[in-house]
Each structure stands twice: as structure tokens, then as C-alpha cells.
mmCIF file of C-alpha atoms in Angstrom:
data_model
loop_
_atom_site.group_PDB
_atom_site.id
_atom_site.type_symbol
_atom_site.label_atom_id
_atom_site.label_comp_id
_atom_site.label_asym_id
_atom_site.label_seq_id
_atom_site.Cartn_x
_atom_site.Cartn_y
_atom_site.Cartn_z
ATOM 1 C CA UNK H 1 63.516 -16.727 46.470
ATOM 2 C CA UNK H 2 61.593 -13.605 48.007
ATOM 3 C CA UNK H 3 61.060 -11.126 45.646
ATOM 4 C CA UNK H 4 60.281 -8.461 48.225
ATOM 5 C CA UNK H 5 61.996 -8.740 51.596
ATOM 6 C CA UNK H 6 60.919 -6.505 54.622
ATOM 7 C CA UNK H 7 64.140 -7.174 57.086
ATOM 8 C CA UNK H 8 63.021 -6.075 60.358
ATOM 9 C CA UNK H 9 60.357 -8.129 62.023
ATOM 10 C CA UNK H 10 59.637 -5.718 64.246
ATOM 11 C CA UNK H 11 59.963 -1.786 65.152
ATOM 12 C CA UNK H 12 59.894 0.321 68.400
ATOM 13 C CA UNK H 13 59.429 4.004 68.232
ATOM 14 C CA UNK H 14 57.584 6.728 70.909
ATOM 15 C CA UNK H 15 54.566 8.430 69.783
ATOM 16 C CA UNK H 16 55.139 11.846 68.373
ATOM 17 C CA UNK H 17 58.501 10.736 66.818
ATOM 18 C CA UNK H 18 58.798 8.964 62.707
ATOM 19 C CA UNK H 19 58.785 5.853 62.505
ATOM 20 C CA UNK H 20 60.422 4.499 59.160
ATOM 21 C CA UNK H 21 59.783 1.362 57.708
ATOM 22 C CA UNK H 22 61.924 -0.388 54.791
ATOM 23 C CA UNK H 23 61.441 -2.822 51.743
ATOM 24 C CA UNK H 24 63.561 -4.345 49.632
ATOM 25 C CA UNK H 25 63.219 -5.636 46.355
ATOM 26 C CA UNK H 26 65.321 -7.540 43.343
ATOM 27 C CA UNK H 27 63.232 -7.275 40.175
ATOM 28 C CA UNK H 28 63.761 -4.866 38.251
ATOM 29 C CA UNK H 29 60.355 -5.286 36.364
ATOM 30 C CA UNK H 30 58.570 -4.152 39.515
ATOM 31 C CA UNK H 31 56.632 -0.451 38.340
ATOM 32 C CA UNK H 32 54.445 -0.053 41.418
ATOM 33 C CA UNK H 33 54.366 -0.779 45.309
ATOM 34 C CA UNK H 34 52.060 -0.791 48.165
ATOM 35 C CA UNK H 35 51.944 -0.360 51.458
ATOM 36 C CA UNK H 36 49.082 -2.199 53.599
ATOM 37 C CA UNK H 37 48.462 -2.402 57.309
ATOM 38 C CA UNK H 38 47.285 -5.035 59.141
ATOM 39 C CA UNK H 39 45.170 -5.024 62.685
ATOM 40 C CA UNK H 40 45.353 -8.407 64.100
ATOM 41 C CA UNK H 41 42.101 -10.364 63.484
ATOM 42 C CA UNK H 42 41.678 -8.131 60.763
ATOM 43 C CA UNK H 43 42.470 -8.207 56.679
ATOM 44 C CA UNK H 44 44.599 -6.010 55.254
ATOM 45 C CA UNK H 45 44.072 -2.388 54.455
ATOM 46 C CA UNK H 46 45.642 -0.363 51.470
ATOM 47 C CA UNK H 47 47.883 2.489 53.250
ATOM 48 C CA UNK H 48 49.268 4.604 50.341
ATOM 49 C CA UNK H 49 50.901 3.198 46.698
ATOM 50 C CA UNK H 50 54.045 4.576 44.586
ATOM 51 C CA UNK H 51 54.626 4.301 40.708
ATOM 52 C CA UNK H 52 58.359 3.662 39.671
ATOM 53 C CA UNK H 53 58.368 7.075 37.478
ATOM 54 C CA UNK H 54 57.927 8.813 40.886
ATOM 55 C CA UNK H 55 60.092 8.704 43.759
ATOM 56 C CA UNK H 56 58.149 9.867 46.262
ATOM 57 C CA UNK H 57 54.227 10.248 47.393
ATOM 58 C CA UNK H 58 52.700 11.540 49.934
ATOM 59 C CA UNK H 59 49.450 10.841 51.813
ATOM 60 C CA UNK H 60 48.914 13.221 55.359
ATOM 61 C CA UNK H 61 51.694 11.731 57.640
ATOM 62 C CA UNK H 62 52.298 9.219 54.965
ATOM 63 C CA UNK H 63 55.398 9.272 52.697
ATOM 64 C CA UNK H 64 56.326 6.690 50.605
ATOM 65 C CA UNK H 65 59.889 7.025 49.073
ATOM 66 C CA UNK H 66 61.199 5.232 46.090
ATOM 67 C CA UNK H 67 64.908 4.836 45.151
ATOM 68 C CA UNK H 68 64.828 2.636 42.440
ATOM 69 C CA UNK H 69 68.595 2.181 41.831
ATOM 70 C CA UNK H 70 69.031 1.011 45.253
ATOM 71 C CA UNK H 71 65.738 -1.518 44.912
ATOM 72 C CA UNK H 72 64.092 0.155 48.022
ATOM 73 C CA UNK H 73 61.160 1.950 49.285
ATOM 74 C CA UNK H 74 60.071 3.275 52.544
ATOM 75 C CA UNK H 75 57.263 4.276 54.302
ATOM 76 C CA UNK H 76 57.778 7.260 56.905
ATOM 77 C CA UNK H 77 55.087 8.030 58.942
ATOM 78 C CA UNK H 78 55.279 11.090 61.114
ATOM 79 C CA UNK H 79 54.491 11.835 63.692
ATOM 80 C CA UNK H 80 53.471 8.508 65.094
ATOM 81 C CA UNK H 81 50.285 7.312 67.114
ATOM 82 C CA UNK H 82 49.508 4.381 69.378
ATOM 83 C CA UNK H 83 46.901 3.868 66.862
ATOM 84 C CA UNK H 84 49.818 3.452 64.022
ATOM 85 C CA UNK H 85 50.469 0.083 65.475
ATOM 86 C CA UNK H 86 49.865 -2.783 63.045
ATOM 87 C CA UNK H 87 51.654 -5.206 61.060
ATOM 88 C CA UNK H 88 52.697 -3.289 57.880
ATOM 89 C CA UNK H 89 53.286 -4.949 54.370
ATOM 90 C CA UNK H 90 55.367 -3.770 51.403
ATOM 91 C CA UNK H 91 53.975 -5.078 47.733
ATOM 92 C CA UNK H 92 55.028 -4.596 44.286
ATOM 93 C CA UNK H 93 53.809 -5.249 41.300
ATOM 94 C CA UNK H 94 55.145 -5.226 37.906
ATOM 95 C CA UNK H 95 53.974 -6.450 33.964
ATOM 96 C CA UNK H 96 56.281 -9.146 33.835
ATOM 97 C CA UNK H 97 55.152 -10.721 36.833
ATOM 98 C CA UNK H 98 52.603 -12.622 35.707
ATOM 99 C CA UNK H 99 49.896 -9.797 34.804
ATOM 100 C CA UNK H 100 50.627 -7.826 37.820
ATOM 101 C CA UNK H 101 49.647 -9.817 40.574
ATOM 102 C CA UNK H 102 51.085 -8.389 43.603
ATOM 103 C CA UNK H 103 53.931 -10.252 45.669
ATOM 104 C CA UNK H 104 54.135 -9.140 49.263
ATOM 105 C CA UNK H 105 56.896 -8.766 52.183
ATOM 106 C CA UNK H 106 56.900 -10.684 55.220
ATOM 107 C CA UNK H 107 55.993 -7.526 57.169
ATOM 108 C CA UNK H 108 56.762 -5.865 59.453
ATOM 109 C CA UNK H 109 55.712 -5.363 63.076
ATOM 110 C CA UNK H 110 55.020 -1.265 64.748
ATOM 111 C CA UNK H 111 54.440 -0.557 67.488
ATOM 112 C CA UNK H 112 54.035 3.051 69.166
ATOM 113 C CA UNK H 113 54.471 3.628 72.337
ATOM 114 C CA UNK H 114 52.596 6.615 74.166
ATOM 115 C CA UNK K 1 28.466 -1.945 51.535
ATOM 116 C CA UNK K 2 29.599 -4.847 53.279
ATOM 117 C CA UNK K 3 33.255 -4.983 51.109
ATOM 118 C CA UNK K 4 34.675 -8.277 51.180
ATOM 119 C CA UNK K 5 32.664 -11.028 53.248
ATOM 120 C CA UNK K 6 34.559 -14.416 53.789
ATOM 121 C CA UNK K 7 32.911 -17.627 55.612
ATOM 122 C CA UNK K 8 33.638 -19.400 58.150
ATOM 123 C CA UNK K 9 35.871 -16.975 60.456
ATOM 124 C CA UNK K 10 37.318 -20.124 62.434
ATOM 125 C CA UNK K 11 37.263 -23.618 61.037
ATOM 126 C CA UNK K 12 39.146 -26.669 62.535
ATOM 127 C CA UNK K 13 39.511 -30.247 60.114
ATOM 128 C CA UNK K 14 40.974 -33.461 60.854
ATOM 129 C CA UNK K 15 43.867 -34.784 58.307
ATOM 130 C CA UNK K 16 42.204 -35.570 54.840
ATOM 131 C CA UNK K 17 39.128 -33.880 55.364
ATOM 132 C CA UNK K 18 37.513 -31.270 52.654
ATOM 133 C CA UNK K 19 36.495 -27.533 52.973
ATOM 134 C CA UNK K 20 35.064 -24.841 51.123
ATOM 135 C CA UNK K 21 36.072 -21.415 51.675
ATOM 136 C CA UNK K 22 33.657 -18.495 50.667
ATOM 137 C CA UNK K 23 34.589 -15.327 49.480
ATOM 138 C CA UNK K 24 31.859 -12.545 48.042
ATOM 139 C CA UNK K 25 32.470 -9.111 47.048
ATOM 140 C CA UNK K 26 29.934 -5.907 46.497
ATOM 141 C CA UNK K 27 32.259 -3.654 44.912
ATOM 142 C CA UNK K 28 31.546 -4.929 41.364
ATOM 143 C CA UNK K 29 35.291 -5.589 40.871
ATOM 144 C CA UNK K 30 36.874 -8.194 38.407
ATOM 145 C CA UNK K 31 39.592 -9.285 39.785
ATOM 146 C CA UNK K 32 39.648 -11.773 43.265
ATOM 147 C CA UNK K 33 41.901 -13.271 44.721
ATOM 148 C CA UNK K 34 43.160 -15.956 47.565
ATOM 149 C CA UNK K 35 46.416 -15.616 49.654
ATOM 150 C CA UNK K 36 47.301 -17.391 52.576
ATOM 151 C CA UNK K 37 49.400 -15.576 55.612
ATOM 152 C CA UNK K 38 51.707 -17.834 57.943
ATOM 153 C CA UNK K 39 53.990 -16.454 60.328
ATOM 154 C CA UNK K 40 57.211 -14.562 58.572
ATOM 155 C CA UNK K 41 56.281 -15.181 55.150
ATOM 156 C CA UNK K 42 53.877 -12.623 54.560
ATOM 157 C CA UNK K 43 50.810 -13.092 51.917
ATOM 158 C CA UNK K 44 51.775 -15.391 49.621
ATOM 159 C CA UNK K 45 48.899 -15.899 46.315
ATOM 160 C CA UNK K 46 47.507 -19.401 46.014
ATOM 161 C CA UNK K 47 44.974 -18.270 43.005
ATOM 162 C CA UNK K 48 43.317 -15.340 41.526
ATOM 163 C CA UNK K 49 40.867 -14.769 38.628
ATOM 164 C CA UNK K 50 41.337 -11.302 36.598
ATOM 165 C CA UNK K 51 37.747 -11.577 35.297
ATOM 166 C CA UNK K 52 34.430 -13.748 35.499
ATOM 167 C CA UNK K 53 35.060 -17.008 33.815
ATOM 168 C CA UNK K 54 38.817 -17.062 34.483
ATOM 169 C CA UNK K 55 41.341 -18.330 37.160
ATOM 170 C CA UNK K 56 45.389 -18.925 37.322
ATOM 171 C CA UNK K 57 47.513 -20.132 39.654
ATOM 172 C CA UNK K 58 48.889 -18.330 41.773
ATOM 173 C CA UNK K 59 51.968 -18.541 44.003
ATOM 174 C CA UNK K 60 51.300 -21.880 46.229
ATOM 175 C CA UNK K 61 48.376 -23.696 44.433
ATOM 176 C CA UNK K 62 49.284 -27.168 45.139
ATOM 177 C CA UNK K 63 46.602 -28.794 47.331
ATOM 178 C CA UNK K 64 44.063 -26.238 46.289
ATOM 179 C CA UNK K 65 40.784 -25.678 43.970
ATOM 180 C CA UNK K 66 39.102 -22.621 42.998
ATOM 181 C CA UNK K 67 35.582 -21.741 41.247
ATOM 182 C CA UNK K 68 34.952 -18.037 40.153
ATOM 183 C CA UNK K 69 30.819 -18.671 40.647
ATOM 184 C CA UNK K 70 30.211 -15.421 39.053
ATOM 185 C CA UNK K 71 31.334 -11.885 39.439
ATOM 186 C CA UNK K 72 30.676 -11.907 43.262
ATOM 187 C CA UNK K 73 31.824 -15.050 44.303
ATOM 188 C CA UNK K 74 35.098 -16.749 44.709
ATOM 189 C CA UNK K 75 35.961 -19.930 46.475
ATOM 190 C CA UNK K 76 38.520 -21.684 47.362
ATOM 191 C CA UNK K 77 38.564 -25.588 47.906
ATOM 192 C CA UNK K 78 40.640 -28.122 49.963
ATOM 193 C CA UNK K 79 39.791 -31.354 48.991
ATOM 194 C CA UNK K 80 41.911 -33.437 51.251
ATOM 195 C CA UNK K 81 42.966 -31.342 54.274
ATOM 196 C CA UNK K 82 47.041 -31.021 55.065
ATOM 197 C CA UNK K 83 48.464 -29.425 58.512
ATOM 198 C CA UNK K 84 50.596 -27.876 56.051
ATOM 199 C CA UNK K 85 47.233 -25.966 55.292
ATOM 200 C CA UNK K 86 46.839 -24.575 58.750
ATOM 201 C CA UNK K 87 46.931 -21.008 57.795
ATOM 202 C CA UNK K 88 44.659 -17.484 57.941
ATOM 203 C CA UNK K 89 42.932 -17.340 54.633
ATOM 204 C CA UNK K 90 42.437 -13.843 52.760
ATOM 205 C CA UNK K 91 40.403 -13.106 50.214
ATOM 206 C CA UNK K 92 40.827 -9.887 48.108
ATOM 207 C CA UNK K 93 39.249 -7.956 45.439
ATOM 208 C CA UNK K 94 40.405 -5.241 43.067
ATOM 209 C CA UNK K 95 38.720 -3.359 40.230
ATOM 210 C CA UNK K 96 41.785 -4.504 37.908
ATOM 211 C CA UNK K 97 45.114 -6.274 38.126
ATOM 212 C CA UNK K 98 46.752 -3.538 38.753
ATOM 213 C CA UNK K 99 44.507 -1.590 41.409
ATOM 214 C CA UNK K 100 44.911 -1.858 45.253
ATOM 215 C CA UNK K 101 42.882 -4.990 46.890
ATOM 216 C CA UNK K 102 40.537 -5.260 48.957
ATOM 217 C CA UNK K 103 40.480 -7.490 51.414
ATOM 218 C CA UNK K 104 38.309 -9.768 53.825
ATOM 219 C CA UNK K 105 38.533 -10.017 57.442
ATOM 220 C CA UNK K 106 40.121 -13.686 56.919
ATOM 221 C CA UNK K 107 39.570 -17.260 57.737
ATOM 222 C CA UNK K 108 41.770 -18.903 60.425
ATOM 223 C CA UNK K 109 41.995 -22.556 59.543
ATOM 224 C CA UNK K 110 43.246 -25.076 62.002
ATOM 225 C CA UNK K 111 43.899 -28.836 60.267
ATOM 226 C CA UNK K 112 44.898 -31.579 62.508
#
């Protein structure tokens, strides 16, 4: 069963405008989530992070929301650039899961159009 | 600082062949890890070690071997090569369980 679930493979949006990207989640135990993004050819890099006792953070043009009786987080990013485009993960992360390893989304595809 | 190094980049086996993947990190961290990334499942963990000395499985283990060398180094073994196992390989490092990871530039394996 996935853990964290990132519905939309893939997401449109014009530069200048937000785009918003969602993550779902169904343990409760989870206290802490991550966003990385992902050139192709490239690893991973860590984008911006969010502790359950917040619900938001906030990082330039990148907000991280948490609404933890829903199970969701999202990741605004305003305004867009062409540059924004990458594959974007949701993780989370929580004491129960064994020692806080990090289980990840399925991701999520942006891309910005000029 | 080179980060997180990983060898090969590319690699292509034939069914039932063995592989070593290397992983080294410069960052002094503890913690390393191996995920593999297939197409709309995301990173999923195979193994990880939280310290020198240690390693746990992780998510998807079966088929795999690891060896934490020593604080640097982290590999990851096939010993008798699946197309199931045709993947990108990632190899991450973070100070502590719970800190963000780092993480290589990959290794696209290809088994046949």
C-alpha cells in the first residue's frame, strides 16, 4: 500500500503564474515531509521540508502547506519559471516508521511554459 | 566537495550476472542509503545504514547485498542479475535519520 501518494503525474502551468503541487498521505505517525526535485539524468535535490507542529513554511517562492487533519501537504511555488520544471517528490518521515527512513511519492511531473 | 559520487553511470548485464554498485560520500554523514526509481513508483528504499558498522533493510531488499566499507563508502550488490532489477540506482546520504539526503547523480542499470 503507498504510504504517500502524489495523484497527478503530471502538471501544466505558464510561467509567471503558481503552480501547486499535492501529496497525500495515510499515517498518522508521519511528523515531517519533504519536498525534492528532480532534473532528468540527475539525483534528487532537497527543495524545502515541513514539521507536523507547523502548518506552513516558507522558502523564497517556496511554500509548503501542511493540513494534517486532511493528511495533505502542498508545495506552491510562485511565480513559476521554465527553470521550475522537474519531476517533484513528496516524502515523509515519521518515528514509527522504522527510525525515520523516508518513504517517497511517485512524483510528480512540472512543467512551465514561457 | 564532490557530494555524493556513485559508479558506473550506465551499466548493462545479461540474466544472472553480478554487479557492484559504488556509492562514496565527503560530507562526513552517518547515515547512507540505496533506493531504486522505476517509472510511477517513485524512490522506493532497498537498504540503508544509520551509522558505520550497521545496515537494515529497507523497503525492496530481496535480490540485494549491501557492505557499509566505512564511513564513506556504501555499496550495493546484485549477485545474480534479474530484469526485474533494471532500474536507476540512487544513493543518498544524510547527517542523521532524520535530516534531508543527499543524493548521487544515479546509476541507470539495464539487465537483460
Amino acid at each position: 500500500d503507498q504510504q504517500v501518494k502524489q495523484n497527478s503525474p503530471s502538471l501544466s502551468v505558464q510561467e509567471g503564474r503558481i503552480s501547486i503541487l499535492n501529496c497525500d498521505y495515510t499515517n498518522s505517525m508521519f511528523d515531517y515531509f519533504l519536498w525534492y526535485k528532480k532534473y532528468p539524468a540527475e539525483g534528487p535535490t532537497f527543495l524545502i521540508s515541513i514539521s507536523s507542529i507547523k502548518d506552513k513554511n516558507e522558502d523564497g517562492r517556496f511554500t509548503v502547506f501542511l493540513n494534517k487533519s486532511a493528511k495533505h501537504l502542498s508545495l506552491h511555488i510562485v511565480p513559476s519559471q521554465p527553470g521550475d520544471s522537474a519531476v517533484y517528490f513528496c516524502a515523509a518521515s515519521g518515528l514509527d516508521n522504522q527510525g525515520g527512513k523516508l518513504i517517497f511519492g511517485q512524483g510528480t511531473e512540472l512543467s512551465v511554459k514561457p | 566537495n564532490a557530494g555524493v559520487t556513485q559508479t558506473p553511470k550506465f551499466q548493462v548485464l545479461k540474466t544472472g550476472q553480478s554487479m557492484t554498485l559504488q556509492c562514496a560520500q565527503d560530507m562526513n554523514h552517518n547515515s547512507m542509503y540505496w533506493y531504486r526509481q522505476d517509472p510511477g513508483m517513485g524512490l522506493r528504499l532497498i537498504y540503508y545504514s544509520a551509522s558505520e558498522g550497521t545496515t537494515d533493510k529497507g523497503e525492496v531488499p530481496n535480490g540485494y547485498n549491501v557492505s557499509r566499507l566505512n564511513k564513506r563508502e556504501f555499496s550495493l550488490r546484485l549477485e545474480s542479475a534479474a530484469p526485474s532489477q533494471t532500474s536507476v540506482y540512487f544513493c543518498a546520504a544524510a547527517w542523521g535519520h532524520r535530516d534531508e539526503q543527499y543524493f548521487g547523480p544515479g546509476t541507470r542499470l539495464t539487465v537483460t
